[in-house]
GROMACS .gro file of C-alpha atoms in nm:
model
  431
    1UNK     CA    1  -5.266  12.093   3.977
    2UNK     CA    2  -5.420  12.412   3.946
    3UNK     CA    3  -5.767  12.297   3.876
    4UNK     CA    4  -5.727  12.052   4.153
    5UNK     CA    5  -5.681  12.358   4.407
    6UNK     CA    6  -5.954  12.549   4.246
    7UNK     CA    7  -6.191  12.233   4.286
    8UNK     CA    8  -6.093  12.236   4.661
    9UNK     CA    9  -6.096  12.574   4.714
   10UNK     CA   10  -6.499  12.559   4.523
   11UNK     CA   11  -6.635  12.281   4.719
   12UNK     CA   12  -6.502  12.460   5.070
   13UNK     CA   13  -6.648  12.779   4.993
   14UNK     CA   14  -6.993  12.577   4.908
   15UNK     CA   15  -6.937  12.415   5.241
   16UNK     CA   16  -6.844  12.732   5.466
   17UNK     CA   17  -7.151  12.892   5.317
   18UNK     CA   18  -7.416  12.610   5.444
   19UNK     CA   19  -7.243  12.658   5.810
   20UNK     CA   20  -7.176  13.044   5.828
   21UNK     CA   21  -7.550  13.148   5.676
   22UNK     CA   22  -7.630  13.143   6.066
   23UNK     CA   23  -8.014  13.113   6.131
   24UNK     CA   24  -8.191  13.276   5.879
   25UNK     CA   25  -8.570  13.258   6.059
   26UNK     CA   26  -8.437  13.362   6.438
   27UNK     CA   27  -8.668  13.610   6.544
   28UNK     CA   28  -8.529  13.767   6.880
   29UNK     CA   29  -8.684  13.679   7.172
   30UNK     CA   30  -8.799  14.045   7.218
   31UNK     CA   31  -8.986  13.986   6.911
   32UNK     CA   32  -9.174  13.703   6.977
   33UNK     CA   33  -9.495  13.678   7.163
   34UNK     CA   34  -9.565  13.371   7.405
   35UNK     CA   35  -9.867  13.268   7.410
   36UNK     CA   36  -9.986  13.102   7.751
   37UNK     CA   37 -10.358  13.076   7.741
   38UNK     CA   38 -10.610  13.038   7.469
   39UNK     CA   39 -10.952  13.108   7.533
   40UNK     CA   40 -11.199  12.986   7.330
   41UNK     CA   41 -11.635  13.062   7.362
   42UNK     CA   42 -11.922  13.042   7.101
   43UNK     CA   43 -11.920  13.371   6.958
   44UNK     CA   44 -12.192  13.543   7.042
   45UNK     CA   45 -12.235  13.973   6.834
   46UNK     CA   46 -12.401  14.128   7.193
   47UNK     CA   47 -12.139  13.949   7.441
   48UNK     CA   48 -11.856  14.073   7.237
   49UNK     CA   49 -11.983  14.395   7.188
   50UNK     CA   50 -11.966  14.401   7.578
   51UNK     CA   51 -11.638  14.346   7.610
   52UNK     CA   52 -11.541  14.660   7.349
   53UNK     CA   53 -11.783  14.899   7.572
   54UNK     CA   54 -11.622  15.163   7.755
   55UNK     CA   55 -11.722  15.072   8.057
   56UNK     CA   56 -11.524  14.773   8.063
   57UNK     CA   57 -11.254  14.915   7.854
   58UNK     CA   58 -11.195  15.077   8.206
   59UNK     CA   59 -11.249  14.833   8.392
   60UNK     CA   60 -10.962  14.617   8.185
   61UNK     CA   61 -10.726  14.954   8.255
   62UNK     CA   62 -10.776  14.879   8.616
   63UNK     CA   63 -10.698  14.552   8.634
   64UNK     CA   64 -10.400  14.544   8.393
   65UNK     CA   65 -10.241  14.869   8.554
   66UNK     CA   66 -10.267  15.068   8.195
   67UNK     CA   67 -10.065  15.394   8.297
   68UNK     CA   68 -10.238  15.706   8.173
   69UNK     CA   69 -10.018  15.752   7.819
   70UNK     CA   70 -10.085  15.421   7.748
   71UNK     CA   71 -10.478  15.456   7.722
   72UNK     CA   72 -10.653  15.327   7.428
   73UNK     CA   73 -10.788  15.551   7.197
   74UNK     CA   74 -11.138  15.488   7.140
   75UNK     CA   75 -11.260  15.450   6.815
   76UNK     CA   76 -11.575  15.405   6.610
   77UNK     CA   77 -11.602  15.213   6.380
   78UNK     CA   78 -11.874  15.114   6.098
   79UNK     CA   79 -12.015  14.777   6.028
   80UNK     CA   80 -11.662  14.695   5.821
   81UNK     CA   81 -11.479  14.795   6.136
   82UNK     CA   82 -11.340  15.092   5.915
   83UNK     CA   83 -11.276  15.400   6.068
   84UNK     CA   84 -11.452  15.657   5.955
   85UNK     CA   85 -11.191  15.959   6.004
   86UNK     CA   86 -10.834  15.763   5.862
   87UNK     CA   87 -11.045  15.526   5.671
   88UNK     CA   88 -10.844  15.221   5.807
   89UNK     CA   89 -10.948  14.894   5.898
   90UNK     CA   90 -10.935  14.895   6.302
   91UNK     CA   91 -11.126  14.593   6.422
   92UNK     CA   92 -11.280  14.275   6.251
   93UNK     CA   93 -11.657  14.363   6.117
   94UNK     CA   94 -11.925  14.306   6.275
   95UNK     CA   95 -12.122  13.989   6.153
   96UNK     CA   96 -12.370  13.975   5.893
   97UNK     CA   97 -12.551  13.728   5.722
   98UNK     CA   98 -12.197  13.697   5.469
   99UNK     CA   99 -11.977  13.646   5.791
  100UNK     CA  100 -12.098  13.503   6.062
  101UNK     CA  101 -11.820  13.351   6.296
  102UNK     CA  102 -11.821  13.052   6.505
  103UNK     CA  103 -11.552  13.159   6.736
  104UNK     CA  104 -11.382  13.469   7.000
  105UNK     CA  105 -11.087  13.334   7.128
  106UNK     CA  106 -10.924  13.518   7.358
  107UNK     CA  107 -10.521  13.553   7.376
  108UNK     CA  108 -10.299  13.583   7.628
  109UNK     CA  109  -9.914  13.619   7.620
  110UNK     CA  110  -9.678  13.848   7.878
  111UNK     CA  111  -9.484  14.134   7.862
  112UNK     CA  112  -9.180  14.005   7.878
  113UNK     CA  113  -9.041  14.351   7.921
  114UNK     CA  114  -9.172  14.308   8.274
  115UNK     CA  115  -8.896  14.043   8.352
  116UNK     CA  116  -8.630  14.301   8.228
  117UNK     CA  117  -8.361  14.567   8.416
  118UNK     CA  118  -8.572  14.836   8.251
  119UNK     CA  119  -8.940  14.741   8.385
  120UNK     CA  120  -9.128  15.015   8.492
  121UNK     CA  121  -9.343  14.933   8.797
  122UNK     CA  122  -9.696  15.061   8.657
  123UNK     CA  123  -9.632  14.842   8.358
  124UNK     CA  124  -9.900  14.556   8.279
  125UNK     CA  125  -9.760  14.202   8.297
  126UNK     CA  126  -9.950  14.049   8.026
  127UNK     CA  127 -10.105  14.121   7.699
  128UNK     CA  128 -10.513  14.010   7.623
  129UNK     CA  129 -10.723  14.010   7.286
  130UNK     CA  130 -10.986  13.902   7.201
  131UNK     CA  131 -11.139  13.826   6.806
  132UNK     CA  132 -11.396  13.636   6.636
  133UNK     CA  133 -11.314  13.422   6.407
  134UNK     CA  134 -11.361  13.067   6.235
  135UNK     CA  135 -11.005  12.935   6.269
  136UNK     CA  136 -10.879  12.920   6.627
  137UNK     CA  137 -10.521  12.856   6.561
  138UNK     CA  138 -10.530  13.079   6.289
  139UNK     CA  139 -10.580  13.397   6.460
  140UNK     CA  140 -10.263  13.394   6.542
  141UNK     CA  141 -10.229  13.529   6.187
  142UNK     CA  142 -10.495  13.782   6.209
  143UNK     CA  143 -10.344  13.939   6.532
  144UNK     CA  144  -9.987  13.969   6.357
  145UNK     CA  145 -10.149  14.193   6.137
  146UNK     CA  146 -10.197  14.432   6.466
  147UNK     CA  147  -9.940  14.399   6.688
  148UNK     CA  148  -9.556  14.416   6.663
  149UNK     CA  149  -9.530  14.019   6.773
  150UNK     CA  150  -9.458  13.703   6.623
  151UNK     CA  151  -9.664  13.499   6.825
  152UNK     CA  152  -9.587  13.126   6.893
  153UNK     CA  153  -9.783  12.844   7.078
  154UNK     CA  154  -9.458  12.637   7.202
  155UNK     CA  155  -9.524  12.779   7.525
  156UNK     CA  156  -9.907  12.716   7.532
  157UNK     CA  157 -10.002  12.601   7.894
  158UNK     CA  158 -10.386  12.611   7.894
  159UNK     CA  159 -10.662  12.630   7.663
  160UNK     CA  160 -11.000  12.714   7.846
  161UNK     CA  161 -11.345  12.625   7.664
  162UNK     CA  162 -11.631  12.804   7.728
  163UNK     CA  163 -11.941  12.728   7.879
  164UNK     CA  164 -12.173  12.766   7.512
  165UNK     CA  165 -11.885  12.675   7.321
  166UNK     CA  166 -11.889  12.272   7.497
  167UNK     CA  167 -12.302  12.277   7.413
  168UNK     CA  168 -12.174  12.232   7.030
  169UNK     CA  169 -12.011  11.922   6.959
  170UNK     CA  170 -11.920  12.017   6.597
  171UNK     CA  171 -11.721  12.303   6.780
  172UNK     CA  172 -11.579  12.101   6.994
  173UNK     CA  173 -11.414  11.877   6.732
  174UNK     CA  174 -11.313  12.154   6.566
  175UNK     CA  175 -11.119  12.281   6.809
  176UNK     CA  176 -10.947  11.956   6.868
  177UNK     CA  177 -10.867  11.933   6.563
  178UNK     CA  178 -10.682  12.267   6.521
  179UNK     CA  179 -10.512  12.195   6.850
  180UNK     CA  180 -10.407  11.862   6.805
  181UNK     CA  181 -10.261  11.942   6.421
  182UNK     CA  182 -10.109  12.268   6.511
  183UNK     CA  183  -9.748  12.117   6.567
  184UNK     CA  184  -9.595  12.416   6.741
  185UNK     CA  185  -9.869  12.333   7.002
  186UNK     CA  186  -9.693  12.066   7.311
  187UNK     CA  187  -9.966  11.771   7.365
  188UNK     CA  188  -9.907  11.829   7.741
  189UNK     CA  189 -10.086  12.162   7.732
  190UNK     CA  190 -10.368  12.144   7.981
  191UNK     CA  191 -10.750  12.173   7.831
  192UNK     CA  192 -10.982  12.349   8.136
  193UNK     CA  193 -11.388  12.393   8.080
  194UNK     CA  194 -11.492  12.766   8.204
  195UNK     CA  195 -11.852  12.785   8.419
  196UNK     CA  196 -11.928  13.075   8.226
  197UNK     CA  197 -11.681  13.222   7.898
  198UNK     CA  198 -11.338  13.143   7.894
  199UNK     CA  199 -11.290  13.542   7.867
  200UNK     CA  200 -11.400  13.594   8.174
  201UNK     CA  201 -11.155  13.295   8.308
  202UNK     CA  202 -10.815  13.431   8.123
  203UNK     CA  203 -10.946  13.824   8.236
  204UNK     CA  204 -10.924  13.759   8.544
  205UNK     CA  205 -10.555  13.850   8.756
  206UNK     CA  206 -10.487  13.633   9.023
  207UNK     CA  207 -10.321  13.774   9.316
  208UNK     CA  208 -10.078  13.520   9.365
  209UNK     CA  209  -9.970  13.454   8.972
  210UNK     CA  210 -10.104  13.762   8.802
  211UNK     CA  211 -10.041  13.574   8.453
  212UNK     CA  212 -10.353  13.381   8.414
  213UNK     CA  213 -10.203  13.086   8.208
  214UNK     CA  214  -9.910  13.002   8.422
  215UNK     CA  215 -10.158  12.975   8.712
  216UNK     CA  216 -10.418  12.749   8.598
  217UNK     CA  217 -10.109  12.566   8.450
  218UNK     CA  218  -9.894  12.541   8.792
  219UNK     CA  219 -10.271  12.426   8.955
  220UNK     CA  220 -10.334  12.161   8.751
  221UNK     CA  221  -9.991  12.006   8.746
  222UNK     CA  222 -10.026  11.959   9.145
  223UNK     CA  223 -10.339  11.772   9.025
  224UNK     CA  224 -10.093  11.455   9.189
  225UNK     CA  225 -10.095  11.594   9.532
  226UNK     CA  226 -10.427  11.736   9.554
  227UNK     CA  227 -10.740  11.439   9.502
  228UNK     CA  228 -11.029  11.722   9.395
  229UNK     CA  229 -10.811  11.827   9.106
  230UNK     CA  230 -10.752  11.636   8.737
  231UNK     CA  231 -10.466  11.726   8.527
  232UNK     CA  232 -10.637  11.655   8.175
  233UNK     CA  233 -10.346  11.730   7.885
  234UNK     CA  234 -10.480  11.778   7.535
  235UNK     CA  235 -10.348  11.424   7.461
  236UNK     CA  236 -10.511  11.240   7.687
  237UNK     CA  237 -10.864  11.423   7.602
  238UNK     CA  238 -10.798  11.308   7.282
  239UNK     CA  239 -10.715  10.978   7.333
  240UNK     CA  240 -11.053  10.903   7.501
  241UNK     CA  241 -11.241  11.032   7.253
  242UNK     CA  242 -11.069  10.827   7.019
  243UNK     CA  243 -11.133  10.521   7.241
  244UNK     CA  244 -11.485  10.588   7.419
  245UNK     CA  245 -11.620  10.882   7.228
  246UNK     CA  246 -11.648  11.029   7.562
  247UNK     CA  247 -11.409  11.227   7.800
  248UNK     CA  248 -11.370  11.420   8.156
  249UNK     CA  249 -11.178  11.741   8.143
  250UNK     CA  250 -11.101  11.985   8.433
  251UNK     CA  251 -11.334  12.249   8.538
  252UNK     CA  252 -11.243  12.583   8.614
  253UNK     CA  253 -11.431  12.879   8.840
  254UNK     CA  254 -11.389  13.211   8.792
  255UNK     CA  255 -11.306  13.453   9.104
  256UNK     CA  256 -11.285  13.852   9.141
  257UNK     CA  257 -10.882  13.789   9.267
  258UNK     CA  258 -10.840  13.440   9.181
  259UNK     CA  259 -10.960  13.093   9.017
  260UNK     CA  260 -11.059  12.735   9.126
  261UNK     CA  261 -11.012  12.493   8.927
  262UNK     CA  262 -11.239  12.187   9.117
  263UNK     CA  263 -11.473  11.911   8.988
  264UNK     CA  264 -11.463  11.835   8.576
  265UNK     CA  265 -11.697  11.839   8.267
  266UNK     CA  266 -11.826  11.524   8.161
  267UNK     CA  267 -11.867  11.449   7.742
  268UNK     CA  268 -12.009  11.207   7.541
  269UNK     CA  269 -11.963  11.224   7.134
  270UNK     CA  270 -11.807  11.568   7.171
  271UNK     CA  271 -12.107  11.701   7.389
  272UNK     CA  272 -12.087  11.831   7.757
  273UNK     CA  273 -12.351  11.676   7.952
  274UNK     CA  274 -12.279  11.724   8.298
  275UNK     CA  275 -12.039  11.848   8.598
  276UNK     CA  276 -11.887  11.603   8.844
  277UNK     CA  277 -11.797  11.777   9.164
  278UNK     CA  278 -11.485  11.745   9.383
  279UNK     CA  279 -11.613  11.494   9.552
  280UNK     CA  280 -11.750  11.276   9.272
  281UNK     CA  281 -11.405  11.368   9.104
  282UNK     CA  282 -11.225  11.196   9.409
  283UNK     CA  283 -11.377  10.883   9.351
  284UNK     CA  284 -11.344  10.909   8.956
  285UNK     CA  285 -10.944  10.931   9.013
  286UNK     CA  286 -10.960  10.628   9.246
  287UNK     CA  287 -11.120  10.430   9.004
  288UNK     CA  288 -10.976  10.569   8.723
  289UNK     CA  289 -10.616  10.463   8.957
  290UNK     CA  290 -10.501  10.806   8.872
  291UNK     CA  291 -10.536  10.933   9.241
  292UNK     CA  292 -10.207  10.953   9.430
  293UNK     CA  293 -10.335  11.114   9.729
  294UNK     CA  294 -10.674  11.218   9.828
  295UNK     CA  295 -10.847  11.368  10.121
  296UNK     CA  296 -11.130  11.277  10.293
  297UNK     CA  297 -11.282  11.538  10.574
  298UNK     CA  298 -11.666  11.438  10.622
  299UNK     CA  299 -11.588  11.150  10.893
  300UNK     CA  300 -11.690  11.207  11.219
  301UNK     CA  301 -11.693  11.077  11.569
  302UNK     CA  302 -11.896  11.241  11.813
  303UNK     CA  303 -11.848  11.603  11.758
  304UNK     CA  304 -11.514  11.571  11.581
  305UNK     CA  305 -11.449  11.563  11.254
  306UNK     CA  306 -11.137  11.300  11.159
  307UNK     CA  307 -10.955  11.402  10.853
  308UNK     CA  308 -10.786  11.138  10.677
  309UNK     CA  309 -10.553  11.138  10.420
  310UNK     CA  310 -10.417  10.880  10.182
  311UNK     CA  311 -10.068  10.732  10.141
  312UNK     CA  312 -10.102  10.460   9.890
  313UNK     CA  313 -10.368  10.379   9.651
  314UNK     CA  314 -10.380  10.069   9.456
  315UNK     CA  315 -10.698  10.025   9.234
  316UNK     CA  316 -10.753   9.656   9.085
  317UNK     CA  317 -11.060   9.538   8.833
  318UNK     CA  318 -11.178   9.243   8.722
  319UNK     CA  319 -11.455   9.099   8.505
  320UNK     CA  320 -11.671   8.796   8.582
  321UNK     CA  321 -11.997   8.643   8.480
  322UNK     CA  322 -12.276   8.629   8.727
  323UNK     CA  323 -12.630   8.480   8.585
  324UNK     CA  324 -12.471   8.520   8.245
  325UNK     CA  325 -12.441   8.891   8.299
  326UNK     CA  326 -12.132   9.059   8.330
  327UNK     CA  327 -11.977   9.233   8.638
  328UNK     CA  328 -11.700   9.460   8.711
  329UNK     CA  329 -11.533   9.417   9.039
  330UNK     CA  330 -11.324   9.736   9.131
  331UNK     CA  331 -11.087   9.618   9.457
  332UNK     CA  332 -10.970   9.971   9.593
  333UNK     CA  333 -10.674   9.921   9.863
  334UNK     CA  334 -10.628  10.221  10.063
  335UNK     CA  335 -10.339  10.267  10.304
  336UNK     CA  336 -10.358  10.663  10.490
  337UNK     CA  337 -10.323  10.824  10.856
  338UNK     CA  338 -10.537  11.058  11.074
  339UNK     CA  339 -10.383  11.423  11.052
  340UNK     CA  340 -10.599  11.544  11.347
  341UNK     CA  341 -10.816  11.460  11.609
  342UNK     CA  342 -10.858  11.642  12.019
  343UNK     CA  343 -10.551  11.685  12.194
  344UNK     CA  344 -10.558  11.511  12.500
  345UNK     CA  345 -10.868  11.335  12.441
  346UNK     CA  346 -10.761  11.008  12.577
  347UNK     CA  347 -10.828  10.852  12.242
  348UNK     CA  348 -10.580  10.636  12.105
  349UNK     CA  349 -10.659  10.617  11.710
  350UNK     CA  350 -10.444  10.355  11.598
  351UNK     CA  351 -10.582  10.089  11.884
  352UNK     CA  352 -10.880   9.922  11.860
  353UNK     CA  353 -11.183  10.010  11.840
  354UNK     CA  354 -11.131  10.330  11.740
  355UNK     CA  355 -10.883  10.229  11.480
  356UNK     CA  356 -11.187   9.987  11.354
  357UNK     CA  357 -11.401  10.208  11.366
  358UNK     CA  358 -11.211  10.467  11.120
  359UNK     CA  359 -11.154  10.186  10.905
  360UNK     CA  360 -11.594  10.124  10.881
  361UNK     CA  361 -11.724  10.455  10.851
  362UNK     CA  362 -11.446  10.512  10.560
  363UNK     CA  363 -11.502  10.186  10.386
  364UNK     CA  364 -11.875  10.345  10.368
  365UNK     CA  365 -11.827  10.672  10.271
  366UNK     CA  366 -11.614  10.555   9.970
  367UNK     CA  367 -11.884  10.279   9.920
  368UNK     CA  368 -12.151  10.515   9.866
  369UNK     CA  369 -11.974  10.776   9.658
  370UNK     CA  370 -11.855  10.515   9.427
  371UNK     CA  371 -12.219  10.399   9.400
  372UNK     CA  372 -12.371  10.724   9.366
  373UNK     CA  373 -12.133  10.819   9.095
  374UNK     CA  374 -12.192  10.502   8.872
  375UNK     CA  375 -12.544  10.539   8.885
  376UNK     CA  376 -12.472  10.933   8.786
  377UNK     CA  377 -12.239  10.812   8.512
  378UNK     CA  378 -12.497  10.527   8.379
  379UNK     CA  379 -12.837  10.608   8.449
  380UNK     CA  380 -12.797  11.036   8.401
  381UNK     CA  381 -12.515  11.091   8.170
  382UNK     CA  382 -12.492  10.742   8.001
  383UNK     CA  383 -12.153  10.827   7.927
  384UNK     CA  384 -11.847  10.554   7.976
  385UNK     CA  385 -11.562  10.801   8.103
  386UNK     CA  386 -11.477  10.457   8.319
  387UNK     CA  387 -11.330  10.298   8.020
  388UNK     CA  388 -11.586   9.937   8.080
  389UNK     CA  389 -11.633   9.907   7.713
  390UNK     CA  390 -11.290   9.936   7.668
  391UNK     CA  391 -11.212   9.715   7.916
  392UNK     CA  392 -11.438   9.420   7.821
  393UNK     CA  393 -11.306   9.480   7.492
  394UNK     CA  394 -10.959   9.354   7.591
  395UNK     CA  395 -11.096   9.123   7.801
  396UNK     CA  396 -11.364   8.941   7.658
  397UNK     CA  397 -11.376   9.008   7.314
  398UNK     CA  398 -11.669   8.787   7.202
  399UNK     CA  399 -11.885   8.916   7.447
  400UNK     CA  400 -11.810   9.301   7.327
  401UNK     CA  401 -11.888   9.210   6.963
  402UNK     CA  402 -12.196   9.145   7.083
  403UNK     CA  403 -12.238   9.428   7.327
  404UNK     CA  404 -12.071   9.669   7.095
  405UNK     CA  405 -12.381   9.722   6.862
  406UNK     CA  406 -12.607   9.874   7.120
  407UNK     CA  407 -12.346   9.985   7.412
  408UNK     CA  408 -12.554  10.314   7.468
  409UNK     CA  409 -12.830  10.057   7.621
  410UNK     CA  410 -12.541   9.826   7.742
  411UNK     CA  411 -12.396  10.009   7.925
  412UNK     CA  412 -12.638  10.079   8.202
  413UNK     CA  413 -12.680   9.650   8.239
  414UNK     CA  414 -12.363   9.604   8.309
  415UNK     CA  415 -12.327   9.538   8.710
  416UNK     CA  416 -12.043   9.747   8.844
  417UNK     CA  417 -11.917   9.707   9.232
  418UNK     CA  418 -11.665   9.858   9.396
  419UNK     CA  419 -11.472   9.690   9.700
  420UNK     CA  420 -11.287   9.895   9.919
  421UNK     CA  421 -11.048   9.808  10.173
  422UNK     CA  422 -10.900  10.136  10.373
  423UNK     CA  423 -10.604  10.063  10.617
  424UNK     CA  424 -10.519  10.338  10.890
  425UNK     CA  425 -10.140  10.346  10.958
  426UNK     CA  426 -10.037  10.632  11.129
  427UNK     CA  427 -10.188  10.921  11.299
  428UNK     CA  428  -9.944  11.203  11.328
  429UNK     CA  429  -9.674  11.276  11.605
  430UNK     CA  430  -9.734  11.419  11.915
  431UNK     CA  431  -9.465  11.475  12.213
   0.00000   0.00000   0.00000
């Protein structure tokens, strides 16, 4: 009986201690370090070296409200990034023909001390470094080595590429490759292309959302509402490179107080080979049939400009042979409403002929964007972000075995027409 109970009494204490050992890798959130934006550029010795001058040292002090005791000291350093005087290692060497790096990503996480009872007002919101190295996740684990953080990409709402960094397509697959395999990283995190570094993109403060990350992020999740903006998520990216070998992917501007992200990068194998603009982009997403709403604000009548804004978008294609090539037909039906016009004009825009008239000169300026950017997209980039080899592929299979060989050369055959059919329905109310 006795060993019975001692049994018992050996297996519960086994099982109380798997249940009371409480979590044994919690790091408080205190801790931790949130990281919001990754930059990441071609490295390049002299632009670096630019960004650890003294000149913008100050500069950054401005911007990120440094408050006089917490001014960095500035140090020397050798070629090891030793200092002379304590003899410690203070910043990563500077590159030689035995360590040359392919990388300075730039980090950004807040101050989450900011957020707290105990903020101080002069206190900077956010936290910035940058480093060279060859593993872009991995300097995560170089930074630890520096700061009192344990950083963490769970929160990750933007990575920016720089402007050099895109001209590489090696790079470029490397860094997709580190983001996609990183598991901590979510596959909805938004992937931006910078017009110049993407250290000049995350230093900048906006004055509406000083934390860099969270605005771009916020910005390109009302890519639904607003037609001149993409959302492109790192899965997605990914996904058409798997299928096309090419992809589009947001662009962003830099601004003294703020950012714009407008227009995208085009790629092809892994390469950047050309901007579209808003415009162009407008037409992309109605093709595409990832446009919910768009704006249009260049049709006029007489000295008026008519803005006109889409309700419902439905974007059809179809494939047929025509003298034993092959044609896309894109059917684009357009339902929208008039948000302005002259008050008191005497015009009624829903009657006809104005409302015909509306109807014309927008069926034309869609007609010759689309056209303008499939000739951009064939004839200048040669790149299929429209998805028609994938397409045919599904579609007519026997004709893409054939087609598939040489698609580069294809591609630019293949007859493409876009039909649309724009329906005004309201135009506002006015008492």
């Amino acid at each position: 009986m006795k060993q019975k109970r001692g049994a018992v009494l050996a297996i519960l204490m086994v099982f109380l201690a798997f249940f009371m050992s409480g979590c044994w890798d919690r790091v408080e959130i205190e801790d931790r370090g949130y990281i919001l934006a990754l930059g990441v550029d071609k490295y390049d010795p002299s632009d670096l070296n630019k960004y650890e001058s003294s000149e913008y040292i100050d500069l950054d002090r401005k911007t990120q409200k440094f408050s006089p005791e917490q001014k960095k000291p500035d140090i020397k350093t050798d070629q090891k990034g030793i200092d002379p005087q304590t003899k410690r290692k203070v910043k990563p060497p500077l590159p030689s023909s035995k360590n040359e790096y392919k990388f300075a990503v730039t980090v950004l996480f807040p101050n989450l001390r900011t957020i707290g009872k105990d903020s101080k007002p002069d206190e900077q919101m956010r936290f910035l470094f940058v480093r060279p190295t060859n593993n872009v996740v991995g300097v995560r684990n170089y930074l630890e080595r520096e700061i009192n953080k344990r950083l963490y990409y769970g929160y990750l709402k933007v990575v920016v590429l720089g402007r050099d960094l895109v001209e590489e397509p090696g790079y470029v697959r490397e860094v997709l490759d580190a983001l996609n395999r990183e598991s901590d990283i979510p596959q909805n995190t938004f992937l931006l292309v910078s017009e110049t570094t993407a250290r000049d993109i995350l230093n900048t403060m906006p004055l509406v959302q000083p934390v860099t990350g969270i605005h771009l992020f916020e910005i390109s999740k009302n890519a639904s509402i607003y037609g001149r903006v993409i959302d492109t998520p790192l899965s997605q990216v990914v996904n058409s490179f798997i299928d096309s070998n090419c992809a589009v992917i947001s662009r962003v501007e830099p601004g003294v107080e703020t950012l714009k992200v407008a227009g995208a990068a085009v790629f092809k194998n892994f390469r950047f080979v050309g901007w579209l603009d808003e415009r162009q982009l407008q037409i992309y997403k109605l093709l595409m049939g990832k446009a919910k709403h768009t704006f249009i604000d260049d049709l006029k009548y007489k000295s008026t400009y008519v803005p006109f804004i889409t309700t419902e978008i439905q974007s059809k294609k179809k494939i047929k042979s025509e003298k034993g090539r092959l044609k896309i037909v894109y059917n684009l039906r357009i339902e929208g409403e008039v948000i302005e016009f002259v008050f008191k004009s005497g015009y009624k825009v829903l009657d006809d002929p104005m409302r015909k008239y509306i109807q014309n000169e927008l069926n034309k300026i869609i007609k010759k964007r689309a056209d303008d950017l499939i000739y951009l997209l064939k004839y200048r980039y040669n790149a299929d972000v429209l998805g028609v080899g994938d397409f045919i592929s599904k579609k007519r299979s026997k004709d893409w075995e054939k087609l598939k060989k040489n698609w580069d050369d294809e591609f630019k055959k293949i007859d493409i027409e876009v039909v649309p059919d724009v329906k005004l329905r309201r135009s506002g109310t006015i008492y």
